[in-house]
Amino acid sequence: MALRNIVKEGDDILRKTCRPVDKVTARTQLILDDMVETMRNAMGVGLAGPQVGIMRRMFVAEPLPGEVYCFVNPEIVSREGTQECEEGCLSVPGIYGLVDRPEKIVIKGLDRDGNPQEYEFEGFHANVMCHEYDHLDGILFIDKAKETFTPEASEPEEE
Ligand code: NI
């Protein structure tokens, strides 16, 4: 595994719509493994393809320590309720913001082995998945944030 460079805001790569992954191959798995390593190294809770220059629909997330999800060709098939989330992003360092997200989602897609998976997430898990999913359509949290700020005392985890 290897660390990959994290693309920062201002780079057009982050603004493009990603294409689906045709087939989960050994190369796809290598990229996903690198993404997990890169996310952890940067103390993040999520990382999407375009953030490491991969313009394919996939992301990784670790909303709780040790609880790693790999999503290939994810689809959010239902959204319910609203929660206000304090978010950051590894591609937008030092900036945080308040974003309205669904309280609960159902998301399906393929896992690291190319097998179908479906999860119902709520709270912080739903928050992380929605943030990562947006990256695949070129959307950053600062586009949706009601307000942004640079915290001094406490820093939320970055996605
Ligand atoms: Ni992000």
PDB file of C-alpha atoms and ligand atoms in Angstrom:
ATOM      1  CA  MET A   1       0.000   0.000   0.000  1.00  0.00           C
ATOM      2  CA  ALA A   2       1.054   3.550  -0.502  1.00  0.00           C
ATOM      3  CA  LEU A   3       0.048   7.017   0.504  1.00  0.00           C
ATOM      4  CA  ARG A   4      -1.503   9.102  -2.259  1.00  0.00           C
ATOM      5  CA  ASN A   5      -1.421  12.827  -2.657  1.00  0.00           C
ATOM      6  CA  ILE A   6      -4.626  14.560  -1.536  1.00  0.00           C
ATOM      7  CA  VAL A   7      -5.982  17.022  -4.094  1.00  0.00           C
ATOM      8  CA  LYS A   8      -6.841  20.406  -2.603  1.00  0.00           C
ATOM      9  CA  GLU A   9      -9.713  22.772  -3.299  1.00  0.00           C
ATOM     10  CA  GLY A  10      -9.055  24.955  -6.324  1.00  0.00           C
ATOM     11  CA  ASP A  11      -8.058  21.968  -8.466  1.00  0.00           C
ATOM     12  CA  ASP A  12     -10.623  21.275 -11.232  1.00  0.00           C
ATOM     13  CA  ILE A  13     -10.396  17.558 -10.489  1.00  0.00           C
ATOM     14  CA  LEU A  14     -12.613  18.077  -7.461  1.00  0.00           C
ATOM     15  CA  ARG A  15     -15.324  19.663  -9.590  1.00  0.00           C
ATOM     16  CA  LYS A  16     -15.854  16.894 -12.106  1.00  0.00           C
ATOM     17  CA  THR A  17     -18.451  14.149 -12.151  1.00  0.00           C
ATOM     18  CA  CYS A  18     -16.861  10.748 -11.714  1.00  0.00           C
ATOM     19  CA  ARG A  19     -17.611   7.812 -13.993  1.00  0.00           C
ATOM     20  CA  PRO A  20     -18.729   4.438 -12.672  1.00  0.00           C
ATOM     21  CA  VAL A  21     -16.191   1.704 -12.036  1.00  0.00           C
ATOM     22  CA  ASP A  22     -16.628  -0.882 -14.815  1.00  0.00           C
ATOM     23  CA  LYS A  23     -15.398  -3.827 -12.819  1.00  0.00           C
ATOM     24  CA  VAL A  24     -13.779  -4.250  -9.425  1.00  0.00           C
ATOM     25  CA  THR A  25     -10.290  -5.514 -10.231  1.00  0.00           C
ATOM     26  CA  ALA A  26      -7.070  -5.989  -8.295  1.00  0.00           C
ATOM     27  CA  ARG A  27      -6.187  -2.456  -9.373  1.00  0.00           C
ATOM     28  CA  THR A  28      -9.443  -1.116  -7.912  1.00  0.00           C
ATOM     29  CA  GLN A  29      -8.647  -2.885  -4.646  1.00  0.00           C
ATOM     30  CA  LEU A  30      -5.158  -1.457  -4.602  1.00  0.00           C
ATOM     31  CA  ILE A  31      -6.574   2.050  -5.039  1.00  0.00           C
ATOM     32  CA  LEU A  32      -9.138   1.471  -2.274  1.00  0.00           C
ATOM     33  CA  ASP A  33      -6.445   0.165   0.070  1.00  0.00           C
ATOM     34  CA  ASP A  34      -4.265   3.170  -0.698  1.00  0.00           C
ATOM     35  CA  MET A  35      -7.240   5.431  -0.049  1.00  0.00           C
ATOM     36  CA  VAL A  36      -7.823   3.866   3.371  1.00  0.00           C
ATOM     37  CA  GLU A  37      -4.157   4.298   4.244  1.00  0.00           C
ATOM     38  CA  THR A  38      -4.158   7.889   2.977  1.00  0.00           C
ATOM     39  CA  MET A  39      -7.358   8.717   4.893  1.00  0.00           C
ATOM     40  CA  ARG A  40      -5.970   7.303   8.129  1.00  0.00           C
ATOM     41  CA  ASN A  41      -2.621   9.001   7.685  1.00  0.00           C
ATOM     42  CA  ALA A  42      -4.433  12.333   7.299  1.00  0.00           C
ATOM     43  CA  MET A  43      -6.647  11.604  10.352  1.00  0.00           C
ATOM     44  CA  GLY A  44      -9.753  11.695   8.166  1.00  0.00           C
ATOM     45  CA  VAL A  45     -12.997   9.761   8.401  1.00  0.00           C
ATOM     46  CA  GLY A  46     -13.619   9.539   4.673  1.00  0.00           C
ATOM     47  CA  LEU A  47     -11.914   9.924   1.313  1.00  0.00           C
ATOM     48  CA  ALA A  48     -13.370   9.874  -2.195  1.00  0.00           C
ATOM     49  CA  GLY A  49     -11.763   8.929  -5.521  1.00  0.00           C
ATOM     50  CA  PRO A  50     -11.311  12.433  -6.931  1.00  0.00           C
ATOM     51  CA  GLN A  51      -9.503  13.499  -3.754  1.00  0.00           C
ATOM     52  CA  VAL A  52      -6.645  11.262  -4.861  1.00  0.00           C
ATOM     53  CA  GLY A  53      -7.067  12.027  -8.570  1.00  0.00           C
ATOM     54  CA  ILE A  54      -9.149   8.946  -9.380  1.00  0.00           C
ATOM     55  CA  MET A  55     -12.200  10.026 -11.374  1.00  0.00           C
ATOM     56  CA  ARG A  56     -14.247   6.949 -10.593  1.00  0.00           C
ATOM     57  CA  ARG A  57     -17.255   6.493  -8.382  1.00  0.00           C
ATOM     58  CA  MET A  58     -15.745   5.095  -5.214  1.00  0.00           C
ATOM     59  CA  PHE A  59     -14.990   6.211  -1.697  1.00  0.00           C
ATOM     60  CA  VAL A  60     -13.778   4.864   1.617  1.00  0.00           C
ATOM     61  CA  ALA A  61     -14.990   5.834   5.078  1.00  0.00           C
ATOM     62  CA  GLU A  62     -14.153   5.076   8.689  1.00  0.00           C
ATOM     63  CA  PRO A  63     -16.809   6.825  10.788  1.00  0.00           C
ATOM     64  CA  LEU A  64     -15.703   4.898  13.872  1.00  0.00           C
ATOM     65  CA  PRO A  65     -12.148   3.681  14.485  1.00  0.00           C
ATOM     66  CA  GLY A  66     -11.715   0.270  12.874  1.00  0.00           C
ATOM     67  CA  GLU A  67     -15.063   0.403  11.082  1.00  0.00           C
ATOM     68  CA  VAL A  68     -13.971   0.747   7.459  1.00  0.00           C
ATOM     69  CA  TYR A  69     -16.345   0.888   4.502  1.00  0.00           C
ATOM     70  CA  CYS A  70     -15.395   0.742   0.841  1.00  0.00           C
ATOM     71  CA  PHE A  71     -18.103   1.808  -1.595  1.00  0.00           C
ATOM     72  CA  VAL A  72     -17.820   1.295  -5.334  1.00  0.00           C
ATOM     73  CA  ASN A  73     -20.552   2.767  -7.539  1.00  0.00           C
ATOM     74  CA  PRO A  74     -22.581   3.854  -4.503  1.00  0.00           C
ATOM     75  CA  GLU A  75     -26.178   4.976  -4.773  1.00  0.00           C
ATOM     76  CA  ILE A  76     -28.121   6.679  -2.029  1.00  0.00           C
ATOM     77  CA  VAL A  77     -31.512   5.085  -2.503  1.00  0.00           C
ATOM     78  CA  SER A  78     -33.391   6.851   0.288  1.00  0.00           C
ATOM     79  CA  ARG A  79     -32.993   9.892   2.489  1.00  0.00           C
ATOM     80  CA  GLU A  80     -34.989  10.688   5.592  1.00  0.00           C
ATOM     81  CA  GLY A  81     -35.079  13.602   8.009  1.00  0.00           C
ATOM     82  CA  THR A  82     -32.513  16.361   8.447  1.00  0.00           C
ATOM     83  CA  GLN A  83     -29.528  16.895  10.706  1.00  0.00           C
ATOM     84  CA  GLU A  84     -27.186  19.845  10.963  1.00  0.00           C
ATOM     85  CA  CYS A  85     -23.595  18.659  10.667  1.00  0.00           C
ATOM     86  CA  GLU A  86     -20.293  20.319  11.427  1.00  0.00           C
ATOM     87  CA  GLU A  87     -18.000  19.269   8.599  1.00  0.00           C
ATOM     88  CA  GLY A  88     -14.476  19.574   7.372  1.00  0.00           C
ATOM     89  CA  CYS A  89     -12.736  18.033   4.388  1.00  0.00           C
ATOM     90  CA  LEU A  90      -9.210  16.814   3.752  1.00  0.00           C
ATOM     91  CA  SER A  91      -9.343  18.734   0.453  1.00  0.00           C
ATOM     92  CA  VAL A  92     -10.360  21.972   2.175  1.00  0.00           C
ATOM     93  CA  PRO A  93      -7.912  22.178   5.071  1.00  0.00           C
ATOM     94  CA  GLY A  94      -8.601  24.524   7.962  1.00  0.00           C
ATOM     95  CA  ILE A  95     -12.182  25.339   6.976  1.00  0.00           C
ATOM     96  CA  TYR A  96     -15.253  23.966   8.683  1.00  0.00           C
ATOM     97  CA  GLY A  97     -18.922  24.521   8.098  1.00  0.00           C
ATOM     98  CA  LEU A  98     -22.480  23.722   9.062  1.00  0.00           C
ATOM     99  CA  VAL A  99     -24.287  21.609   6.495  1.00  0.00           C
ATOM    100  CA  ASP A 100     -27.809  20.188   6.496  1.00  0.00           C
ATOM    101  CA  ARG A 101     -27.740  16.474   5.734  1.00  0.00           C
ATOM    102  CA  PRO A 102     -30.298  13.690   5.851  1.00  0.00           C
ATOM    103  CA  GLU A 103     -30.598  12.127   9.322  1.00  0.00           C
ATOM    104  CA  LYS A 104     -30.941   8.664   7.850  1.00  0.00           C
ATOM    105  CA  ILE A 105     -30.015   7.130   4.493  1.00  0.00           C
ATOM    106  CA  VAL A 106     -30.016   3.817   2.717  1.00  0.00           C
ATOM    107  CA  ILE A 107     -26.969   3.414   0.518  1.00  0.00           C
ATOM    108  CA  LYS A 108     -26.096   0.554  -1.745  1.00  0.00           C
ATOM    109  CA  GLY A 109     -23.211  -0.270  -4.037  1.00  0.00           C
ATOM    110  CA  LEU A 110     -20.374  -2.730  -4.320  1.00  0.00           C
ATOM    111  CA  ASP A 111     -17.842  -3.561  -1.639  1.00  0.00           C
ATOM    112  CA  ARG A 112     -14.067  -4.026  -1.976  1.00  0.00           C
ATOM    113  CA  ASP A 113     -14.618  -7.493  -3.442  1.00  0.00           C
ATOM    114  CA  GLY A 114     -17.165  -6.330  -5.976  1.00  0.00           C
ATOM    115  CA  ASN A 115     -20.063  -7.857  -4.075  1.00  0.00           C
ATOM    116  CA  PRO A 116     -23.316  -5.947  -3.602  1.00  0.00           C
ATOM    117  CA  GLN A 117     -23.785  -4.268  -0.220  1.00  0.00           C
ATOM    118  CA  GLU A 118     -26.529  -2.169   1.254  1.00  0.00           C
ATOM    119  CA  TYR A 119     -26.554  -0.279   4.547  1.00  0.00           C
ATOM    120  CA  GLU A 120     -28.904   1.906   6.480  1.00  0.00           C
ATOM    121  CA  PHE A 121     -26.970   4.660   8.230  1.00  0.00           C
ATOM    122  CA  GLU A 122     -28.026   7.441  10.554  1.00  0.00           C
ATOM    123  CA  GLY A 123     -26.383  10.265  12.453  1.00  0.00           C
ATOM    124  CA  PHE A 124     -22.663  10.724  11.915  1.00  0.00           C
ATOM    125  CA  HIS A 125     -22.418   7.669   9.659  1.00  0.00           C
ATOM    126  CA  ALA A 126     -25.056   9.109   7.320  1.00  0.00           C
ATOM    127  CA  ASN A 127     -23.266  12.459   7.441  1.00  0.00           C
ATOM    128  CA  VAL A 128     -19.942  10.947   6.375  1.00  0.00           C
ATOM    129  CA  MET A 129     -21.450   8.878   3.564  1.00  0.00           C
ATOM    130  CA  CYS A 130     -23.375  11.851   2.128  1.00  0.00           C
ATOM    131  CA  HIS A 131     -20.253  14.043   2.221  1.00  0.00           C
ATOM    132  CA  GLU A 132     -18.181  11.408   0.406  1.00  0.00           C
ATOM    133  CA  TYR A 133     -20.947  10.703  -2.080  1.00  0.00           C
ATOM    134  CA  ASP A 134     -21.089  14.409  -3.013  1.00  0.00           C
ATOM    135  CA  HIS A 135     -17.396  14.313  -3.966  1.00  0.00           C
ATOM    136  CA  LEU A 136     -18.288  11.887  -6.787  1.00  0.00           C
ATOM    137  CA  ASP A 137     -20.449  14.599  -8.339  1.00  0.00           C
ATOM    138  CA  GLY A 138     -17.926  17.378  -7.883  1.00  0.00           C
ATOM    139  CA  ILE A 139     -19.683  18.835  -4.850  1.00  0.00           C
ATOM    140  CA  LEU A 140     -17.774  20.087  -1.797  1.00  0.00           C
ATOM    141  CA  PHE A 141     -19.284  20.750   1.635  1.00  0.00           C
ATOM    142  CA  ILE A 142     -18.455  24.447   1.290  1.00  0.00           C
ATOM    143  CA  ASP A 143     -20.997  24.585  -1.569  1.00  0.00           C
ATOM    144  CA  LYS A 144     -23.757  23.513   0.808  1.00  0.00           C
ATOM    145  CA  ALA A 145     -22.575  25.055   4.065  1.00  0.00           C
ATOM    146  CA  LYS A 146     -24.849  27.628   5.682  1.00  0.00           C
ATOM    147  CA  GLU A 147     -21.775  29.147   7.248  1.00  0.00           C
ATOM    148  CA  THR A 148     -18.081  28.355   7.316  1.00  0.00           C
ATOM    149  CA  PHE A 149     -15.526  29.064  10.002  1.00  0.00           C
ATOM    150  CA  THR A 150     -11.991  28.334  11.154  1.00  0.00           C
ATOM    151  CA  PRO A 151     -12.174  26.901  14.668  1.00  0.00           C
ATOM    152  CA  GLU A 152      -9.649  27.687  17.330  1.00  0.00           C
ATOM    153  CA  ALA A 153     -10.374  25.330  20.206  1.00  0.00           C
ATOM    154  CA  SER A 154     -11.981  22.157  18.883  1.00  0.00           C
ATOM    155  CA  GLU A 155     -11.592  20.765  15.413  1.00  0.00           C
ATOM    156  CA  PRO A 156     -14.122  18.350  13.979  1.00  0.00           C
ATOM    157  CA  GLU A 157     -12.860  15.346  12.086  1.00  0.00           C
ATOM    158  CA  GLU A 158     -12.197  15.811   8.411  1.00  0.00           C
ATOM    159  CA  GLU A 159     -13.866  13.831   5.674  1.00  0.00           C
TER     160      GLU A 159
HETATM  161 NI    NI B   1     -14.364  15.790   1.737  1.00  0.00          NI
END
